PDB file of C-alpha atoms in Angstrom:
ATOM      1  CA  UNK X   2      36.564 -61.108  -1.877  1.00  0.00           C
ATOM      2  CA  UNK X   3      36.987 -61.784  -5.578  1.00  0.00           C
ATOM      3  CA  UNK X   4      39.512 -64.333  -6.593  1.00  0.00           C
ATOM      4  CA  UNK X   5      41.522 -64.259  -9.788  1.00  0.00           C
ATOM      5  CA  UNK X   6      39.428 -67.113 -11.229  1.00  0.00           C
ATOM      6  CA  UNK X   7      36.152 -65.220 -10.900  1.00  0.00           C
ATOM      7  CA  UNK X   8      34.927 -63.149 -13.860  1.00  0.00           C
ATOM      8  CA  UNK X   9      33.017 -59.936 -13.729  1.00  0.00           C
ATOM      9  CA  UNK X  10      29.363 -60.239 -14.890  1.00  0.00           C
ATOM     10  CA  UNK X  11      28.839 -57.501 -17.460  1.00  0.00           C
ATOM     11  CA  UNK X  12      25.598 -55.809 -18.618  1.00  0.00           C
ATOM     12  CA  UNK X  13      24.936 -57.030 -22.202  1.00  0.00           C
ATOM     13  CA  UNK X  14      23.625 -53.624 -23.201  1.00  0.00           C
ATOM     14  CA  UNK X  15      25.930 -51.217 -21.482  1.00  0.00           C
ATOM     15  CA  UNK X  16      29.553 -51.740 -22.478  1.00  0.00           C
ATOM     16  CA  UNK X  17      32.047 -52.083 -19.693  1.00  0.00           C
ATOM     17  CA  UNK X  18      34.846 -49.686 -19.248  1.00  0.00           C
ATOM     18  CA  UNK X  19      37.448 -50.352 -21.868  1.00  0.00           C
ATOM     19  CA  UNK X  20      35.080 -52.386 -24.128  1.00  0.00           C
ATOM     20  CA  UNK X  21      35.559 -51.248 -27.731  1.00  0.00           C
ATOM     21  CA  UNK X  22      32.305 -52.761 -29.129  1.00  0.00           C
ATOM     22  CA  UNK X  23      29.789 -50.124 -30.375  1.00  0.00           C
ATOM     23  CA  UNK X  24      26.136 -50.478 -29.186  1.00  0.00           C
ATOM     24  CA  UNK X  25      23.460 -51.050 -31.884  1.00  0.00           C
ATOM     25  CA  UNK X  26      21.975 -47.733 -33.031  1.00  0.00           C
ATOM     26  CA  UNK X  27      18.140 -47.557 -32.750  1.00  0.00           C
ATOM     27  CA  UNK X  28      17.894 -45.917 -36.209  1.00  0.00           C
ATOM     28  CA  UNK X  29      19.644 -48.919 -37.749  1.00  0.00           C
ATOM     29  CA  UNK X  30      17.136 -51.237 -36.134  1.00  0.00           C
ATOM     30  CA  UNK X  31      14.262 -49.155 -37.510  1.00  0.00           C
ATOM     31  CA  UNK X  32      15.773 -49.111 -41.004  1.00  0.00           C
ATOM     32  CA  UNK X  33      16.212 -52.902 -41.013  1.00  0.00           C
ATOM     33  CA  UNK X  34      12.617 -53.381 -39.824  1.00  0.00           C
ATOM     34  CA  UNK X  35      11.354 -51.038 -42.539  1.00  0.00           C
ATOM     35  CA  UNK X  36      13.234 -52.850 -45.296  1.00  0.00           C
ATOM     36  CA  UNK X  37      12.016 -56.204 -43.990  1.00  0.00           C
ATOM     37  CA  UNK X  38       8.403 -54.974 -44.037  1.00  0.00           C
ATOM     38  CA  UNK X  39       8.762 -53.616 -47.590  1.00  0.00           C
ATOM     39  CA  UNK X  40      10.187 -56.926 -48.794  1.00  0.00           C
ATOM     40  CA  UNK X  41       7.313 -58.787 -47.133  1.00  0.00           C
ATOM     41  CA  UNK X  42       4.758 -56.569 -48.882  1.00  0.00           C
ATOM     42  CA  UNK X  43       6.507 -56.864 -52.256  1.00  0.00           C
ATOM     43  CA  UNK X  44       6.708 -60.641 -52.105  1.00  0.00           C
ATOM     44  CA  UNK X  45       3.243 -61.235 -50.637  1.00  0.00           C
ATOM     45  CA  UNK X  46       0.713 -62.807 -53.021  1.00  0.00           C
ATOM     46  CA  UNK X  47      -1.711 -60.319 -54.593  1.00  0.00           C
ATOM     47  CA  UNK X  48      -5.153 -60.324 -52.962  1.00  0.00           C
ATOM     48  CA  UNK X  49      -7.746 -62.236 -54.937  1.00  0.00           C
ATOM     49  CA  UNK X  50     -10.359 -59.855 -56.391  1.00  0.00           C
ATOM     50  CA  UNK X  51     -13.838 -61.083 -55.603  1.00  0.00           C
ATOM     51  CA  UNK X  52     -16.335 -60.702 -58.418  1.00  0.00           C
ATOM     52  CA  UNK X  53     -19.406 -58.788 -57.301  1.00  0.00           C
ATOM     53  CA  UNK X  54     -22.790 -60.248 -58.032  1.00  0.00           C
ATOM     54  CA  UNK X  55     -24.890 -58.115 -60.390  1.00  0.00           C
ATOM     55  CA  UNK X  56     -28.462 -59.267 -59.901  1.00  0.00           C
ATOM     56  CA  UNK X  57     -30.020 -56.686 -62.228  1.00  0.00           C
ATOM     57  CA  UNK X  58     -30.340 -57.601 -65.900  1.00  0.00           C
ATOM     58  CA  UNK X  59     -27.731 -55.621 -67.839  1.00  0.00           C
ATOM     59  CA  UNK X  60     -28.883 -54.799 -71.352  1.00  0.00           C
ATOM     60  CA  UNK X  61     -26.505 -53.133 -73.826  1.00  0.00           C
ATOM     61  CA  UNK X  62     -27.785 -51.225 -76.859  1.00  0.00           C
ATOM     62  CA  UNK X  63     -24.994 -51.419 -79.417  1.00  0.00           C
ATOM     63  CA  UNK X  64     -24.030 -51.229 -83.095  1.00  0.00           C
ATOM     64  CA  UNK X  65     -20.932 -50.999 -85.228  1.00  0.00           C
ATOM     65  CA  UNK X  66     -22.027 -47.899 -87.121  1.00  0.00           C
ATOM     66  CA  UNK X  67     -22.894 -44.483 -85.744  1.00  0.00           C
ATOM     67  CA  UNK X  68     -26.159 -42.679 -86.400  1.00  0.00           C
ATOM     68  CA  UNK X  69     -28.379 -45.762 -86.507  1.00  0.00           C
ATOM     69  CA  UNK X  70     -30.542 -44.806 -83.523  1.00  0.00           C
ATOM     70  CA  UNK X  71     -28.849 -46.384 -80.492  1.00  0.00           C
ATOM     71  CA  UNK X  72     -29.557 -43.533 -78.085  1.00  0.00           C
ATOM     72  CA  UNK X  73     -33.140 -43.168 -79.302  1.00  0.00           C
ATOM     73  CA  UNK X  74     -33.510 -46.910 -78.755  1.00  0.00           C
ATOM     74  CA  UNK X  75     -31.894 -46.819 -75.293  1.00  0.00           C
ATOM     75  CA  UNK X  76     -34.216 -44.033 -74.154  1.00  0.00           C
ATOM     76  CA  UNK X  77     -37.333 -45.709 -75.534  1.00  0.00           C
ATOM     77  CA  UNK X  78     -36.459 -49.165 -74.170  1.00  0.00           C
ATOM     78  CA  UNK X  79     -35.743 -47.689 -70.724  1.00  0.00           C
ATOM     79  CA  UNK X  80     -39.043 -45.771 -70.708  1.00  0.00           C
ATOM     80  CA  UNK X  81     -40.933 -48.814 -71.951  1.00  0.00           C
ATOM     81  CA  UNK X  82     -39.509 -51.034 -69.205  1.00  0.00           C
ATOM     82  CA  UNK X  83     -40.302 -48.393 -66.580  1.00  0.00           C
ATOM     83  CA  UNK X  84     -43.859 -48.124 -67.899  1.00  0.00           C
ATOM     84  CA  UNK X  85     -44.127 -51.896 -67.346  1.00  0.00           C
ATOM     85  CA  UNK X  86     -43.334 -51.322 -63.662  1.00  0.00           C
ATOM     86  CA  UNK X  87     -39.627 -52.229 -63.733  1.00  0.00           C
ATOM     87  CA  UNK X  88     -37.031 -50.196 -61.820  1.00  0.00           C
ATOM     88  CA  UNK X  89     -34.638 -49.039 -64.529  1.00  0.00           C
ATOM     89  CA  UNK X  90     -31.417 -47.056 -64.862  1.00  0.00           C
ATOM     90  CA  UNK X  91     -30.160 -46.013 -68.299  1.00  0.00           C
ATOM     91  CA  UNK X  92     -26.444 -45.131 -68.534  1.00  0.00           C
ATOM     92  CA  UNK X  93     -24.705 -43.108 -71.240  1.00  0.00           C
ATOM     93  CA  UNK X  94     -21.308 -44.687 -72.048  1.00  0.00           C
ATOM     94  CA  UNK X  95     -20.490 -42.191 -74.817  1.00  0.00           C
ATOM     95  CA  UNK X  96     -17.959 -40.175 -72.804  1.00  0.00           C
ATOM     96  CA  UNK X  97     -17.199 -36.816 -74.429  1.00  0.00           C
ATOM     97  CA  UNK X  98     -20.237 -36.859 -76.748  1.00  0.00           C
ATOM     98  CA  UNK X  99     -23.209 -37.338 -74.456  1.00  0.00           C
ATOM     99  CA  UNK X 100     -26.696 -37.186 -75.984  1.00  0.00           C
ATOM    100  CA  UNK X 101     -28.837 -39.440 -73.809  1.00  0.00           C
ATOM    101  CA  UNK X 102     -29.696 -36.618 -71.394  1.00  0.00           C
ATOM    102  CA  UNK X 103     -31.006 -34.526 -74.312  1.00  0.00           C
ATOM    103  CA  UNK X 104     -33.328 -37.257 -75.580  1.00  0.00           C
ATOM    104  CA  UNK X 105     -34.493 -37.973 -72.029  1.00  0.00           C
ATOM    105  CA  UNK X 106     -35.169 -34.262 -71.492  1.00  0.00           C
ATOM    106  CA  UNK X 107     -32.961 -33.884 -68.403  1.00  0.00           C
ATOM    107  CA  UNK X 108     -29.903 -32.060 -69.808  1.00  0.00           C
ATOM    108  CA  UNK X 109     -30.353 -29.053 -67.481  1.00  0.00           C
ATOM    109  CA  UNK X 110     -30.390 -31.279 -64.409  1.00  0.00           C
ATOM    110  CA  UNK X 111     -26.981 -32.897 -64.941  1.00  0.00           C
ATOM    111  CA  UNK X 112     -24.646 -31.936 -62.078  1.00  0.00           C
ATOM    112  CA  UNK X 113     -22.504 -35.041 -61.681  1.00  0.00           C
ATOM    113  CA  UNK X 114     -21.877 -37.744 -64.264  1.00  0.00           C
ATOM    114  CA  UNK X 115     -20.799 -41.363 -64.748  1.00  0.00           C
ATOM    115  CA  UNK X 116     -17.071 -40.532 -64.662  1.00  0.00           C
ATOM    116  CA  UNK X 117     -17.468 -38.502 -61.445  1.00  0.00           C
ATOM    117  CA  UNK X 118     -18.947 -41.589 -59.785  1.00  0.00           C
ATOM    118  CA  UNK X 119     -16.206 -43.924 -61.039  1.00  0.00           C
ATOM    119  CA  UNK X 120     -13.458 -41.599 -59.763  1.00  0.00           C
ATOM    120  CA  UNK X 121     -15.104 -41.082 -56.375  1.00  0.00           C
ATOM    121  CA  UNK X 122     -15.825 -37.397 -56.963  1.00  0.00           C
ATOM    122  CA  UNK X 123     -19.457 -37.899 -55.944  1.00  0.00           C
ATOM    123  CA  UNK X 124     -21.753 -40.672 -54.797  1.00  0.00           C
ATOM    124  CA  UNK X 125     -23.910 -42.685 -57.159  1.00  0.00           C
ATOM    125  CA  UNK X 126     -27.043 -41.212 -55.608  1.00  0.00           C
ATOM    126  CA  UNK X 127     -25.783 -37.691 -56.286  1.00  0.00           C
ATOM    127  CA  UNK X 128     -25.265 -38.459 -59.987  1.00  0.00           C
ATOM    128  CA  UNK X 129     -28.526 -40.315 -60.685  1.00  0.00           C
ATOM    129  CA  UNK X 130     -31.229 -38.156 -62.267  1.00  0.00           C
ATOM    130  CA  UNK X 131     -34.791 -39.203 -61.532  1.00  0.00           C
ATOM    131  CA  UNK X 132     -37.093 -39.078 -64.551  1.00  0.00           C
ATOM    132  CA  UNK X 133     -40.034 -36.695 -64.194  1.00  0.00           C
ATOM    133  CA  UNK X 134     -42.439 -39.067 -65.944  1.00  0.00           C
ATOM    134  CA  UNK X 135     -41.652 -42.316 -64.118  1.00  0.00           C
ATOM    135  CA  UNK X 136     -40.660 -42.609 -60.452  1.00  0.00           C
ATOM    136  CA  UNK X 137     -38.855 -45.883 -61.183  1.00  0.00           C
ATOM    137  CA  UNK X 138     -36.622 -44.569 -64.000  1.00  0.00           C
ATOM    138  CA  UNK X 139     -33.202 -42.940 -63.536  1.00  0.00           C
ATOM    139  CA  UNK X 140     -30.565 -41.540 -65.899  1.00  0.00           C
ATOM    140  CA  UNK X 141     -26.782 -41.560 -65.403  1.00  0.00           C
ATOM    141  CA  UNK X 142     -25.285 -39.074 -67.862  1.00  0.00           C
ATOM    142  CA  UNK X 143     -21.888 -39.250 -69.554  1.00  0.00           C
ATOM    143  CA  UNK X 144     -19.155 -36.678 -69.089  1.00  0.00           C
ATOM    144  CA  UNK X 145     -18.614 -34.080 -71.808  1.00  0.00           C
ATOM    145  CA  UNK X 146     -15.156 -33.027 -70.603  1.00  0.00           C
ATOM    146  CA  UNK X 147     -13.294 -36.321 -70.147  1.00  0.00           C
ATOM    147  CA  UNK X 148     -12.030 -38.867 -72.640  1.00  0.00           C
ATOM    148  CA  UNK X 149     -13.023 -42.515 -72.803  1.00  0.00           C
ATOM    149  CA  UNK X 150      -9.929 -43.631 -70.852  1.00  0.00           C
ATOM    150  CA  UNK X 151     -11.620 -42.178 -67.775  1.00  0.00           C
ATOM    151  CA  UNK X 152     -13.812 -45.304 -67.685  1.00  0.00           C
ATOM    152  CA  UNK X 153     -12.350 -48.383 -65.977  1.00  0.00           C
ATOM    153  CA  UNK X 154     -13.598 -51.962 -65.865  1.00  0.00           C
ATOM    154  CA  UNK X 155     -13.505 -52.060 -62.049  1.00  0.00           C
ATOM    155  CA  UNK X 156     -15.283 -48.714 -61.848  1.00  0.00           C
ATOM    156  CA  UNK X 157     -18.055 -49.796 -64.225  1.00  0.00           C
ATOM    157  CA  UNK X 158     -18.490 -53.085 -62.347  1.00  0.00           C
ATOM    158  CA  UNK X 159     -18.859 -51.232 -59.043  1.00  0.00           C
ATOM    159  CA  UNK X 160     -21.512 -48.872 -60.441  1.00  0.00           C
ATOM    160  CA  UNK X 161     -23.512 -51.755 -61.937  1.00  0.00           C
ATOM    161  CA  UNK X 162     -23.262 -53.787 -58.720  1.00  0.00           C
ATOM    162  CA  UNK X 163     -24.274 -50.794 -56.574  1.00  0.00           C
ATOM    163  CA  UNK X 164     -27.307 -50.175 -58.798  1.00  0.00           C
ATOM    164  CA  UNK X 165     -28.224 -53.836 -58.513  1.00  0.00           C
ATOM    165  CA  UNK X 166     -27.886 -53.716 -54.725  1.00  0.00           C
ATOM    166  CA  UNK X 167     -30.175 -50.683 -54.739  1.00  0.00           C
ATOM    167  CA  UNK X 168     -32.995 -52.727 -56.271  1.00  0.00           C
ATOM    168  CA  UNK X 169     -32.706 -51.843 -59.952  1.00  0.00           C
ATOM    169  CA  UNK X 170     -34.100 -54.637 -62.136  1.00  0.00           C
ATOM    170  CA  UNK X 171     -32.807 -53.445 -65.517  1.00  0.00           C
ATOM    171  CA  UNK X 172     -29.684 -51.447 -66.383  1.00  0.00           C
ATOM    172  CA  UNK X 173     -29.702 -50.187 -69.985  1.00  0.00           C
ATOM    173  CA  UNK X 174     -26.215 -49.330 -71.289  1.00  0.00           C
ATOM    174  CA  UNK X 175     -26.247 -46.865 -74.192  1.00  0.00           C
ATOM    175  CA  UNK X 176     -23.068 -47.760 -76.060  1.00  0.00           C
ATOM    176  CA  UNK X 177     -21.047 -45.472 -78.317  1.00  0.00           C
ATOM    177  CA  UNK X 178     -20.538 -46.657 -81.880  1.00  0.00           C
ATOM    178  CA  UNK X 179     -17.539 -48.695 -82.893  1.00  0.00           C
ATOM    179  CA  UNK X 180     -15.202 -50.916 -80.916  1.00  0.00           C
ATOM    180  CA  UNK X 181     -13.242 -48.484 -78.728  1.00  0.00           C
ATOM    181  CA  UNK X 182     -13.004 -48.611 -74.915  1.00  0.00           C
ATOM    182  CA  UNK X 183     -16.402 -47.093 -74.123  1.00  0.00           C
ATOM    183  CA  UNK X 184     -18.159 -49.578 -76.383  1.00  0.00           C
ATOM    184  CA  UNK X 185     -16.172 -52.490 -74.962  1.00  0.00           C
ATOM    185  CA  UNK X 186     -17.049 -51.571 -71.359  1.00  0.00           C
ATOM    186  CA  UNK X 187     -20.702 -51.009 -72.251  1.00  0.00           C
ATOM    187  CA  UNK X 188     -20.979 -54.590 -73.509  1.00  0.00           C
ATOM    188  CA  UNK X 189     -18.534 -56.362 -71.163  1.00  0.00           C
ATOM    189  CA  UNK X 190     -21.027 -56.964 -68.314  1.00  0.00           C
ATOM    190  CA  UNK X 191     -24.085 -57.435 -70.548  1.00  0.00           C
ATOM    191  CA  UNK X 192     -26.577 -60.251 -70.101  1.00  0.00           C
ATOM    192  CA  UNK X 193     -28.451 -59.272 -73.264  1.00  0.00           C
ATOM    193  CA  UNK X 194     -27.625 -57.130 -76.271  1.00  0.00           C
ATOM    194  CA  UNK X 195     -29.873 -55.186 -78.619  1.00  0.00           C
ATOM    195  CA  UNK X 196     -27.947 -54.800 -81.871  1.00  0.00           C
ATOM    196  CA  UNK X 197     -29.358 -51.757 -83.674  1.00  0.00           C
ATOM    197  CA  UNK X 198     -29.086 -51.972 -87.453  1.00  0.00           C
ATOM    198  CA  UNK X 199     -30.253 -49.884 -90.381  1.00  0.00           C
ATOM    199  CA  UNK X 200     -31.282 -52.132 -93.306  1.00  0.00           C
ATOM    200  CA  UNK X 201     -28.264 -51.223 -95.412  1.00  0.00           C
ATOM    201  CA  UNK X 202     -25.120 -53.168 -96.238  1.00  0.00           C
ATOM    202  CA  UNK X 203     -22.577 -51.011 -94.351  1.00  0.00           C
ATOM    203  CA  UNK X 204     -24.607 -51.051 -91.141  1.00  0.00           C
ATOM    204  CA  UNK X 205     -25.123 -54.817 -91.310  1.00  0.00           C
ATOM    205  CA  UNK X 206     -21.430 -55.484 -92.002  1.00  0.00           C
ATOM    206  CA  UNK X 207     -20.296 -53.350 -89.045  1.00  0.00           C
ATOM    207  CA  UNK X 208     -22.811 -55.046 -86.760  1.00  0.00           C
ATOM    208  CA  UNK X 209     -21.366 -58.425 -87.685  1.00  0.00           C
ATOM    209  CA  UNK X 210     -18.083 -57.296 -86.077  1.00  0.00           C
ATOM    210  CA  UNK X 211     -19.961 -56.349 -82.903  1.00  0.00           C
ATOM    211  CA  UNK X 212     -21.456 -59.842 -82.733  1.00  0.00           C
ATOM    212  CA  UNK X 213     -17.926 -61.241 -82.800  1.00  0.00           C
ATOM    213  CA  UNK X 214     -16.968 -59.117 -79.784  1.00  0.00           C
ATOM    214  CA  UNK X 215     -20.131 -60.074 -77.891  1.00  0.00           C
ATOM    215  CA  UNK X 216     -19.263 -63.746 -78.329  1.00  0.00           C
ATOM    216  CA  UNK X 217     -15.599 -63.412 -77.312  1.00  0.00           C
ATOM    217  CA  UNK X 218     -14.858 -60.264 -75.261  1.00  0.00           C
ATOM    218  CA  UNK X 219     -17.572 -60.187 -72.581  1.00  0.00           C
ATOM    219  CA  UNK X 220     -17.571 -61.527 -69.036  1.00  0.00           C
ATOM    220  CA  UNK X 221     -20.148 -64.115 -70.021  1.00  0.00           C
ATOM    221  CA  UNK X 222     -17.912 -65.267 -72.879  1.00  0.00           C
ATOM    222  CA  UNK X 223     -14.983 -65.642 -70.449  1.00  0.00           C
ATOM    223  CA  UNK X 224     -17.174 -67.987 -68.372  1.00  0.00           C
ATOM    224  CA  UNK X 225     -18.221 -70.019 -71.396  1.00  0.00           C
ATOM    225  CA  UNK X 226     -21.696 -68.465 -71.394  1.00  0.00           C
ATOM    226  CA  UNK X 227     -23.494 -66.484 -74.096  1.00  0.00           C
ATOM    227  CA  UNK X 228     -24.885 -62.975 -74.237  1.00  0.00           C
ATOM    228  CA  UNK X 229     -28.431 -63.218 -75.551  1.00  0.00           C
ATOM    229  CA  UNK X 230     -28.540 -61.143 -78.748  1.00  0.00           C
ATOM    230  CA  UNK X 231     -31.522 -59.400 -80.342  1.00  0.00           C
ATOM    231  CA  UNK X 232     -31.819 -57.599 -83.665  1.00  0.00           C
ATOM    232  CA  UNK X 233     -33.616 -54.256 -83.800  1.00  0.00           C
ATOM    233  CA  UNK X 234     -34.062 -52.737 -87.250  1.00  0.00           C
ATOM    234  CA  UNK X 235     -34.502 -48.963 -87.407  1.00  0.00           C
ATOM    235  CA  UNK X 236     -35.575 -46.597 -90.203  1.00  0.00           C
ATOM    236  CA  UNK X 237     -37.302 -49.456 -91.979  1.00  0.00           C
ATOM    237  CA  UNK X 238     -39.282 -48.533 -95.093  1.00  0.00           C
ATOM    238  CA  UNK X 239     -41.408 -51.313 -96.634  1.00  0.00           C
ATOM    239  CA  UNK X 240     -41.881 -49.230 -99.785  1.00  0.00           C
ATOM    240  CA  UNK X 241     -38.128 -48.928-100.327  1.00  0.00           C
ATOM    241  CA  UNK X 242     -37.678 -52.632 -99.613  1.00  0.00           C
ATOM    242  CA  UNK X 243     -40.289 -53.396-102.266  1.00  0.00           C
ATOM    243  CA  UNK X 244     -38.352 -51.271-104.764  1.00  0.00           C
ATOM    244  CA  UNK X 245     -35.112 -53.047-103.912  1.00  0.00           C
ATOM    245  CA  UNK X 246     -33.524 -49.919-102.414  1.00  0.00           C
ATOM    246  CA  UNK X 247     -33.247 -51.389 -98.905  1.00  0.00           C
ATOM    247  CA  UNK X 248     -32.498 -54.783 -97.352  1.00  0.00           C
ATOM    248  CA  UNK X 249     -35.520 -56.717 -96.132  1.00  0.00           C
ATOM    249  CA  UNK X 250     -35.964 -58.106 -92.611  1.00  0.00           C
ATOM    250  CA  UNK X 251     -35.254 -61.577 -93.973  1.00  0.00           C
ATOM    251  CA  UNK X 252     -32.066 -60.376 -95.687  1.00  0.00           C
ATOM    252  CA  UNK X 253     -30.662 -58.923 -92.456  1.00  0.00           C
ATOM    253  CA  UNK X 254     -31.693 -61.948 -90.416  1.00  0.00           C
ATOM    254  CA  UNK X 255     -29.955 -64.307 -92.825  1.00  0.00           C
ATOM    255  CA  UNK X 256     -26.736 -62.277 -92.734  1.00  0.00           C
ATOM    256  CA  UNK X 257     -26.571 -61.779 -88.948  1.00  0.00           C
ATOM    257  CA  UNK X 258     -28.492 -64.828 -87.770  1.00  0.00           C
ATOM    258  CA  UNK X 259     -30.324 -62.918 -85.036  1.00  0.00           C
ATOM    259  CA  UNK X 260     -33.798 -63.059 -83.565  1.00  0.00           C
ATOM    260  CA  UNK X 261     -35.768 -59.876 -84.401  1.00  0.00           C
ATOM    261  CA  UNK X 262     -37.007 -58.064 -81.320  1.00  0.00           C
ATOM    262  CA  UNK X 263     -38.358 -55.014 -83.160  1.00  0.00           C
ATOM    263  CA  UNK X 264     -38.716 -53.239 -86.478  1.00  0.00           C
ATOM    264  CA  UNK X 265     -38.977 -49.456 -86.171  1.00  0.00           C
ATOM    265  CA  UNK X 266     -40.459 -47.776 -89.236  1.00  0.00           C
ATOM    266  CA  UNK X 267     -38.967 -44.692 -90.805  1.00  0.00           C
ATOM    267  CA  UNK X 268     -40.874 -41.847 -89.157  1.00  0.00           C
ATOM    268  CA  UNK X 269     -40.510 -38.057 -88.748  1.00  0.00           C
ATOM    269  CA  UNK X 270     -41.792 -38.434 -85.167  1.00  0.00           C
ATOM    270  CA  UNK X 271     -38.457 -39.940 -84.119  1.00  0.00           C
ATOM    271  CA  UNK X 272     -36.544 -36.715 -84.835  1.00  0.00           C
ATOM    272  CA  UNK X 273     -39.324 -34.549 -83.438  1.00  0.00           C
ATOM    273  CA  UNK X 274     -39.379 -36.525 -80.196  1.00  0.00           C
ATOM    274  CA  UNK X 275     -35.598 -36.397 -79.830  1.00  0.00           C
ATOM    275  CA  UNK X 276     -35.571 -32.622 -80.277  1.00  0.00           C
ATOM    276  CA  UNK X 277     -38.298 -32.168 -77.672  1.00  0.00           C
ATOM    277  CA  UNK X 278     -36.672 -34.399 -75.053  1.00  0.00           C
ATOM    278  CA  UNK X 279     -39.532 -36.902 -75.136  1.00  0.00           C
ATOM    279  CA  UNK X 280     -38.602 -40.501 -76.098  1.00  0.00           C
ATOM    280  CA  UNK X 281     -40.658 -41.548 -79.113  1.00  0.00           C
ATOM    281  CA  UNK X 282     -42.109 -44.581 -77.324  1.00  0.00           C
ATOM    282  CA  UNK X 283     -44.225 -42.125 -75.310  1.00  0.00           C
ATOM    283  CA  UNK X 284     -45.878 -40.885 -78.519  1.00  0.00           C
ATOM    284  CA  UNK X 285     -48.857 -43.260 -78.507  1.00  0.00           C
ATOM    285  CA  UNK X 286     -50.084 -42.287 -81.988  1.00  0.00           C
ATOM    286  CA  UNK X 287     -46.678 -42.661 -83.636  1.00  0.00           C
ATOM    287  CA  UNK X 288     -45.973 -45.851 -85.571  1.00  0.00           C
ATOM    288  CA  UNK X 289     -42.371 -45.742 -84.317  1.00  0.00           C
ATOM    289  CA  UNK X 290     -43.569 -45.346 -80.728  1.00  0.00           C
ATOM    290  CA  UNK X 291     -45.897 -48.317 -81.059  1.00  0.00           C
ATOM    291  CA  UNK X 292     -43.132 -50.398 -82.631  1.00  0.00           C
ATOM    292  CA  UNK X 293     -40.805 -49.645 -79.692  1.00  0.00           C
ATOM    293  CA  UNK X 294     -43.608 -50.596 -77.289  1.00  0.00           C
ATOM    294  CA  UNK X 295     -43.914 -53.927 -79.117  1.00  0.00           C
ATOM    295  CA  UNK X 296     -40.146 -54.453 -78.820  1.00  0.00           C
ATOM    296  CA  UNK X 297     -40.234 -53.911 -75.041  1.00  0.00           C
ATOM    297  CA  UNK X 298     -43.087 -56.401 -74.730  1.00  0.00           C
ATOM    298  CA  UNK X 299     -41.051 -59.001 -76.633  1.00  0.00           C
ATOM    299  CA  UNK X 300     -38.032 -58.390 -74.399  1.00  0.00           C
ATOM    300  CA  UNK X 301     -40.269 -59.211 -71.440  1.00  0.00           C
ATOM    301  CA  UNK X 302     -41.398 -62.445 -73.054  1.00  0.00           C
ATOM    302  CA  UNK X 303     -44.724 -61.310 -74.499  1.00  0.00           C
ATOM    303  CA  UNK X 304     -45.800 -62.369 -77.985  1.00  0.00           C
ATOM    304  CA  UNK X 305     -46.517 -59.568 -80.438  1.00  0.00           C
ATOM    305  CA  UNK X 306     -46.856 -59.651 -84.206  1.00  0.00           C
ATOM    306  CA  UNK X 307     -44.467 -57.490 -86.203  1.00  0.00           C
ATOM    307  CA  UNK X 308     -46.216 -54.361 -87.433  1.00  0.00           C
ATOM    308  CA  UNK X 309     -45.386 -51.680 -90.006  1.00  0.00           C
ATOM    309  CA  UNK X 310     -43.354 -54.138 -92.091  1.00  0.00           C
ATOM    310  CA  UNK X 311     -45.405 -54.216 -95.287  1.00  0.00           C
ATOM    311  CA  UNK X 312     -46.622 -51.604 -97.753  1.00  0.00           C
ATOM    312  CA  UNK X 313     -50.089 -50.383 -96.847  1.00  0.00           C
ATOM    313  CA  UNK X 314     -52.420 -51.090 -99.766  1.00  0.00           C
ATOM    314  CA  UNK X 315     -54.534 -48.144-100.837  1.00  0.00           C
ATOM    315  CA  UNK X 316     -58.255 -48.570-101.110  1.00  0.00           C
ATOM    316  CA  UNK X 317     -60.281 -47.708-104.221  1.00  0.00           C
ATOM    317  CA  UNK X 318     -61.242 -44.185-103.095  1.00  0.00           C
ATOM    318  CA  UNK X 319     -57.696 -43.433-101.884  1.00  0.00           C
ATOM    319  CA  UNK X 320     -56.388 -44.324-105.350  1.00  0.00           C
ATOM    320  CA  UNK X 321     -59.187 -42.367-107.030  1.00  0.00           C
ATOM    321  CA  UNK X 322     -58.598 -39.177-105.079  1.00  0.00           C
ATOM    322  CA  UNK X 323     -54.830 -39.552-104.659  1.00  0.00           C
ATOM    323  CA  UNK X 324     -54.996 -40.241-100.914  1.00  0.00           C
TER     324      UNK X 324
END
């Protein structure tokens, strides 16, 4: 028997008869939980991006002025390193205006390109083109249909790190001219830079601006380190230097303050090789080819004398018969 002083024990979930309180709706609970989760995500600290180790040596071929021979140099340096037994990939950063594949003679084999890899539209292995002359040389072509904003710093870093993880020893970055995004990304991860210069005032002046970027806008610069810079003179004519029509090696060195890694003489073989899809370094009888071979040797620490830098003196019979 229940006395008047006893109270009825009520279910906390199910309201008793006559109780006017409304039970909590399950949808309200879900909505509150969702908002709480969104707030937690929004206020959580951003994950720290870990920098990937790039063990391969990244070498950028750059200049301030267009048409000085960067792509010819990139192709020849890559072939020369491969001929020395190094595993090499050469990448075209000139998005929208690709030419590296033409000089390397693989333009008909391009299916996927650098931008496709960065945007996850194919794998790196699908985009790499194996050179027919060297088993240890690969080409990564630029896109002809995208603009330079398609390249991203994170995307470039991932490609370089993946190549390094795959055993590549050298990655040659063929930079577009100037200081726009493609050129910046080509040099950002560089360990060494080959600054390609024609021995004329405008080319030298523009290259001086590139040196400023190399010393301030690269990952090495951000760490307080230095990109090792090399000067490569192209289209050099000792006869024109002697006449005063062209800057001398010493003139350019004094202006830019760079160590000379190579002097490539003015030669018709350069254009002929480019048109035939055969890098000029592979032309053993060409002075330009031999000069590029010397430059590669110097990059690898070998000592070679500079050749083709002085006017060849004619002998008596050559003068007599106009040879």
